[in-house]
Amino acid sequence: MEKKSNSVNRRNFISKSALLGAGIVAGPMAFANEKNSPGTIEGLKAASNPEKRMLGALEVSPIGLGCMSMKSGSYNPPRDTKDMIPVIRGAYDLGVTFFDTAEVYGPFTDEELVAEALQPIRDNVVIASKFGFDFSNGKRAGRNSKPEHIKSAVEGMLKRLRTDRIDLLYLHRLDPNVPIEDVAGTVKDLIKEGKALHFGLSEVSPTTIRKAHAEQPVAALQSEYSIIQRALENEVIDTCGELDIGFVPWGPVCRGFLGDKFNEHSRFSSDSRLSQVPYFTPEAIEAHMEVLRLVHEWGRKKDATPAQIALSWVMAQKPFIVPIPGTTKLHHVKQNQGALNVTFSDTELKEFRNALEKIQLVGVRGPETALVDQ
């Protein structure tokens, strides 16, 4: 059971911003009341029509939507499809055009949800999905990126996604038994056939990125990255910049921690996925409250929520970074979009970094892990 402290939390920030009434206010931008059209956003033109970002040659919204938690049961019980479709479609109405899923989420159920939600607007959105696993009796059964398996997996993905192409096709995890050049070559063939449009990688080293990119240009690398989890700053992000590859952070709000979802009293049952995360041990959470206090401090300076600070900081690191925060609630999507109005100057980024590097982190990946395929 998770106990809440008396400190200002995410819910208090939402209340402060009148999120459920007149909409969230982040600086000069205000969202319309949810009772009105979900696509109506008032305020700055830059907020209602945000600049796009590029993942290689693929244009996407500056913030995407990770759909993993909706039907997979990974961090919460699977939600009803009827409840999640308004979240996905509402995200599109709010300016999100980049939606992330994978065959392993469920498995398969998350792709089916994304398909149903996006089918009416299929040509207006970018759908990313991932391959790389075997399945047995409805469960994941090891890694498999053999060329014939990739082709078979993609056929299943196309059917579940109700589409004729996957805009961004990722290798979810590297199969140590298959050379990355063979994987890239297979995706190259799928791109020639029009079944995929762009190639992505996930949680791989700079060496593997370069090998894959030499065979088939890589549009995006997806890996965990946040204010707390920063191992990818060791060569990986710079490699992406050098090769004109976009970087797509999952967990940019550190699985909710930087959104003020937990505090030093939070504990997780043994069947919770979070109980297996090293930076969610009691000791780690206590240590990282210092980071959360820093985020709160900047939130007060910027009139922003902790989640908005976490997202805007990630996006401020490089212009080719596109975070994909996940949620099952439309008001969190609205709050996340408010991060587009939070900016950091170079001086502010340096000030933030100086304070951040004085904090001892616990349970996070070491920088050396970024140089090894995960």
XYZ file of C-alpha atoms in Angstrom:
374
model
C 0.000 0.000 0.000
C 1.253 3.501 -0.838
C 0.867 6.211 1.786
C 0.842 9.843 0.793
C 2.794 12.545 2.590
C 1.575 16.057 3.291
C 3.977 17.477 0.730
C 2.601 18.971 -2.466
C 1.959 16.099 -4.868
C 0.833 15.636 -8.439
C -2.816 15.699 -7.454
C -2.348 18.999 -5.640
C -0.647 20.500 -8.675
C -3.512 19.364 -10.866
C -5.983 20.932 -8.502
C -3.930 24.103 -8.403
C -4.046 24.312 -12.184
C -7.817 23.751 -12.299
C -7.171 20.829 -14.608
C -10.530 19.196 -14.174
C -12.388 22.462 -14.503
C -11.064 25.131 -16.785
C -8.106 23.024 -17.885
C -4.468 22.998 -16.897
C -2.536 26.226 -16.987
C 1.149 25.972 -17.795
C 2.551 29.450 -18.122
C 0.351 31.297 -20.631
C -1.445 28.235 -22.014
C -4.811 26.958 -20.805
C -6.655 23.840 -21.904
C -10.387 23.945 -22.457
C -12.837 22.347 -20.054
C -13.064 18.604 -20.667
C -16.817 18.985 -21.083
C -16.094 20.833 -24.298
C -14.558 19.312 -27.389
C -11.460 17.384 -26.222
C -9.483 18.815 -29.095
C -9.989 22.447 -28.148
C -6.900 24.098 -26.728
C -6.899 27.786 -25.957
C -3.915 30.034 -25.551
C -0.666 30.305 -27.440
C -0.572 29.260 -31.064
C 2.629 27.373 -30.287
C 0.684 25.212 -27.878
C -2.253 24.435 -30.162
C 0.021 23.797 -33.121
C 3.331 22.670 -31.576
C 6.433 22.336 -33.686
C 7.141 18.832 -34.886
C 10.315 16.937 -34.152
C 12.225 14.623 -36.451
C 13.185 11.011 -35.850
C 15.578 10.667 -38.734
C 13.308 11.442 -41.705
C 10.118 10.739 -39.728
C 8.141 13.765 -38.513
C 6.271 13.333 -35.224
C 4.704 15.400 -32.449
C 7.271 16.590 -29.866
C 5.651 14.379 -27.218
C 4.243 10.948 -28.040
C 1.998 8.596 -26.098
C 3.256 5.290 -24.726
C 0.326 2.866 -24.705
C 1.995 -0.024 -22.838
C 0.154 0.393 -19.546
C -3.303 0.465 -21.073
C -3.944 -3.216 -21.807
C -0.764 -5.109 -20.971
C -1.232 -5.314 -17.208
C 2.406 -4.312 -16.780
C 2.049 -1.587 -14.150
C -1.653 -1.779 -13.377
C -4.574 -4.108 -14.111
C -5.559 -4.028 -17.807
C -8.011 -1.214 -18.485
C -11.252 -1.628 -20.422
C -10.955 -0.826 -24.104
C -13.973 1.492 -23.890
C -12.126 3.545 -21.282
C -8.826 3.715 -23.151
C -10.085 4.663 -26.599
C -11.086 8.166 -25.395
C -7.588 8.598 -23.928
C -5.875 7.759 -27.225
C -8.261 9.761 -29.368
C -8.201 12.601 -26.865
C -4.413 12.637 -27.081
C -4.664 13.057 -30.848
C -7.131 15.921 -30.385
C -4.571 17.548 -28.095
C -1.834 17.390 -30.723
C -0.224 13.977 -30.173
C 0.465 12.190 -33.466
C 3.015 9.614 -32.292
C 1.702 6.438 -30.627
C 3.904 3.654 -29.291
C 2.988 0.005 -28.772
C 4.510 -3.488 -29.209
C 3.399 -7.047 -29.881
C 4.684 -8.122 -26.445
C 2.357 -5.729 -24.628
C -0.355 -8.125 -23.516
C 0.869 -9.830 -25.577
C -1.027 -8.517 -28.594
C -3.899 -6.778 -26.756
C -2.261 -3.360 -26.754
C -1.823 -3.353 -30.537
C -5.495 -4.280 -30.924
C -6.505 -1.362 -28.699
C -4.314 1.102 -30.580
C -5.783 -0.123 -33.859
C -9.367 0.361 -32.753
C -8.647 3.814 -31.359
C -6.663 5.121 -34.319
C -8.354 3.459 -37.295
C -10.591 6.483 -38.041
C -7.533 8.765 -38.169
C -4.931 6.250 -39.344
C -3.451 8.450 -42.070
C -2.942 11.350 -39.650
C -0.823 9.524 -37.083
C 2.473 7.694 -36.702
C 2.216 4.207 -35.221
C 5.329 2.578 -33.766
C 5.448 -1.075 -32.794
C 8.132 -3.581 -31.905
C 9.132 -7.179 -32.635
C 11.787 -9.450 -31.168
C 10.178 -12.140 -29.023
C 8.833 -15.668 -29.247
C 5.492 -16.457 -27.643
C 4.137 -19.669 -26.153
C 0.701 -20.176 -24.601
C 0.050 -16.459 -24.700
C 3.256 -15.532 -22.889
C 6.670 -14.234 -23.872
C 9.099 -17.099 -24.477
C 12.542 -15.688 -25.175
C 14.038 -13.481 -27.859
C 13.768 -14.288 -31.542
C 14.899 -12.031 -34.370
C 15.520 -14.601 -37.066
C 14.590 -13.124 -40.448
C 11.660 -15.467 -41.069
C 10.333 -14.860 -37.581
C 10.518 -11.085 -38.085
C 8.507 -11.362 -41.294
C 5.912 -13.556 -39.611
C 5.724 -11.225 -36.611
C 5.163 -8.207 -38.825
C 2.293 -9.929 -40.631
C 0.627 -10.446 -37.261
C 1.297 -6.853 -36.260
C -0.225 -5.491 -39.474
C -3.344 -7.562 -38.933
C -3.764 -6.520 -35.297
C -3.038 -2.861 -36.073
C -5.522 -2.920 -38.988
C -3.060 -1.223 -41.276
C -0.985 -1.881 -44.372
C 2.216 -0.418 -42.934
C 3.975 0.207 -39.643
C 5.376 3.717 -39.607
C 8.219 2.934 -37.199
C 9.202 -0.716 -36.789
C 11.494 -1.318 -33.813
C 13.639 -4.244 -32.800
C 12.435 -4.470 -29.187
C 15.431 -6.330 -27.730
C 18.536 -7.682 -29.434
C 18.647 -11.419 -30.102
C 22.242 -12.450 -29.293
C 21.961 -15.336 -31.742
C 21.180 -13.168 -34.768
C 23.659 -10.609 -36.202
C 22.182 -7.121 -36.130
C 23.057 -6.776 -39.820
C 20.617 -9.625 -40.573
C 17.889 -7.903 -38.581
C 18.500 -4.586 -40.346
C 18.583 -6.315 -43.714
C 15.250 -7.986 -43.038
C 13.670 -4.677 -42.069
C 15.167 -3.146 -45.198
C 13.283 -5.759 -47.231
C 10.066 -4.987 -45.345
C 10.551 -1.288 -46.072
C 11.001 -2.070 -49.772
C 7.729 -4.001 -49.643
C 6.002 -1.057 -47.979
C 5.091 -3.027 -44.864
C 7.318 -0.787 -42.744
C 8.375 2.804 -43.362
C 11.168 3.407 -40.850
C 13.511 1.272 -38.726
C 14.055 1.604 -34.990
C 16.167 -0.008 -32.276
C 15.686 -0.308 -28.522
C 18.163 -0.627 -25.642
C 21.265 -1.298 -27.740
C 24.845 -0.063 -27.600
C 26.493 2.559 -29.828
C 28.385 -0.218 -31.608
C 25.172 -2.032 -32.479
C 23.540 1.215 -33.575
C 26.378 1.859 -36.014
C 26.311 -1.676 -37.430
C 22.552 -1.552 -37.987
C 22.630 1.958 -39.422
C 25.244 0.940 -42.001
C 22.847 -1.736 -43.334
C 19.560 0.193 -43.051
C 19.262 3.793 -41.812
C 17.919 3.860 -38.265
C 15.259 6.501 -37.625
C 15.011 6.178 -33.852
C 16.481 4.589 -30.775
C 14.135 3.931 -27.854
C 15.599 3.510 -24.366
C 14.862 4.552 -20.808
C 15.957 8.100 -20.023
C 14.885 10.620 -17.407
C 16.257 13.119 -14.909
C 17.068 10.140 -12.660
C 17.995 7.436 -15.194
C 20.748 9.065 -17.270
C 23.082 6.229 -18.322
C 22.309 6.853 -22.004
C 24.240 10.120 -21.803
C 27.342 7.932 -22.066
C 27.878 7.973 -25.870
C 24.426 6.727 -26.898
C 22.593 10.038 -27.277
C 25.626 11.626 -28.929
C 25.798 8.712 -31.367
C 22.171 9.359 -32.277
C 22.953 13.015 -32.907
C 25.976 12.172 -35.036
C 24.017 9.754 -37.237
C 20.814 11.854 -37.442
C 18.863 9.298 -35.427
C 16.020 10.381 -33.175
C 16.028 9.410 -29.513
C 12.746 8.261 -27.932
C 12.916 8.050 -24.123
C 10.519 5.709 -22.401
C 10.015 6.335 -18.690
C 10.729 10.089 -19.013
C 8.781 10.722 -15.794
C 10.637 7.817 -14.147
C 7.580 5.515 -14.031
C 5.558 8.188 -12.292
C 8.060 9.097 -9.598
C 8.873 12.495 -11.103
C 5.161 13.126 -11.503
C 4.871 12.993 -7.713
C 3.056 9.665 -7.762
C 5.122 8.215 -4.900
C 6.945 9.400 -1.809
C 9.375 8.101 0.803
C 6.621 6.017 2.400
C 5.680 4.170 -0.805
C 6.053 0.402 -0.765
C 5.173 -2.180 -3.422
C 3.796 -5.687 -3.106
C 5.850 -8.578 -4.468
C 3.516 -8.988 -7.452
C 4.025 -5.360 -8.514
C 6.415 -4.775 -11.409
C 7.786 -1.791 -9.506
C 8.998 -4.051 -6.692
C 11.551 -5.403 -9.193
C 12.888 -1.975 -10.179
C 16.185 -1.205 -8.375
C 15.483 2.509 -8.085
C 12.175 1.825 -6.314
C 13.603 0.164 -3.216
C 12.834 2.045 0.021
C 16.427 3.260 0.172
C 16.384 4.478 -3.419
C 13.076 6.271 -3.071
C 14.290 8.051 0.032
C 17.477 9.140 -1.737
C 15.579 10.327 -4.791
C 13.235 12.543 -2.802
C 16.069 15.038 -3.108
C 15.627 14.926 -6.890
C 11.897 15.386 -6.510
C 12.480 18.412 -4.305
C 14.689 19.866 -7.033
C 11.959 19.261 -9.603
C 9.411 20.931 -7.307
C 11.725 23.918 -6.929
C 11.896 24.361 -10.682
C 8.179 23.788 -10.961
C 7.604 26.780 -8.714
C 10.000 28.856 -10.822
C 8.298 27.849 -14.067
C 4.686 27.635 -12.821
C 4.668 24.008 -13.935
C 3.892 20.593 -12.494
C 6.666 18.128 -11.628
C 5.741 15.959 -14.642
C 5.995 18.986 -16.930
C 9.444 19.827 -15.567
C 10.564 16.213 -16.062
C 9.364 16.156 -19.678
C 10.570 19.626 -20.632
C 14.018 18.892 -19.159
C 14.308 15.727 -21.248
C 13.240 17.536 -24.416
C 15.642 20.391 -23.703
C 18.662 18.087 -23.833
C 18.543 17.630 -27.636
C 16.175 18.757 -30.421
C 15.834 15.181 -31.678
C 14.494 13.793 -28.383
C 10.806 12.782 -28.349
C 9.590 11.350 -25.020
C 6.669 8.917 -24.889
C 5.158 9.180 -21.401
C 2.526 6.553 -20.715
C -0.764 7.041 -18.912
C -4.301 5.722 -18.680
C -5.824 9.134 -17.926
C -6.643 11.899 -20.377
C -6.028 14.643 -17.838
C -2.443 13.384 -17.505
C -2.069 13.638 -21.293
C -3.249 17.241 -21.044
C -0.815 17.924 -18.253
C 2.032 16.374 -20.231
C 1.229 18.525 -23.259
C 1.647 21.547 -21.014
C 5.360 20.721 -20.936
C 5.570 22.202 -24.428
C 5.249 25.651 -22.869
C 8.050 25.107 -20.352
C 11.478 26.108 -21.613
C 14.993 26.139 -20.179
C 17.755 28.536 -21.148
C 21.294 27.233 -21.434
C 22.102 28.930 -18.144
C 19.125 27.297 -16.446
C 20.040 23.860 -17.810
C 23.546 24.272 -16.404
C 22.163 25.386 -13.039
C 19.775 22.425 -12.953
C 22.526 19.986 -13.921
C 24.922 21.319 -11.294
C 22.321 20.779 -8.579
C 21.338 17.382 -9.943
C 24.875 16.026 -10.030
C 25.309 16.741 -6.324
C 22.559 14.211 -5.517
C 23.614 10.608 -4.910
C 21.404 8.296 -6.959
C 20.579 4.731 -5.881
C 19.690 1.721 -8.015
C 20.137 3.404 -11.383
C 22.092 2.047 -14.327
C 25.793 2.839 -14.365
C 27.155 4.675 -17.431
C 29.066 1.562 -18.502
C 25.774 -0.260 -19.131
C 25.016 2.077 -22.031
C 27.904 0.529 -23.968
C 26.421 -2.970 -23.774
C 23.312 -4.317 -25.494
C 20.519 -4.882 -22.973
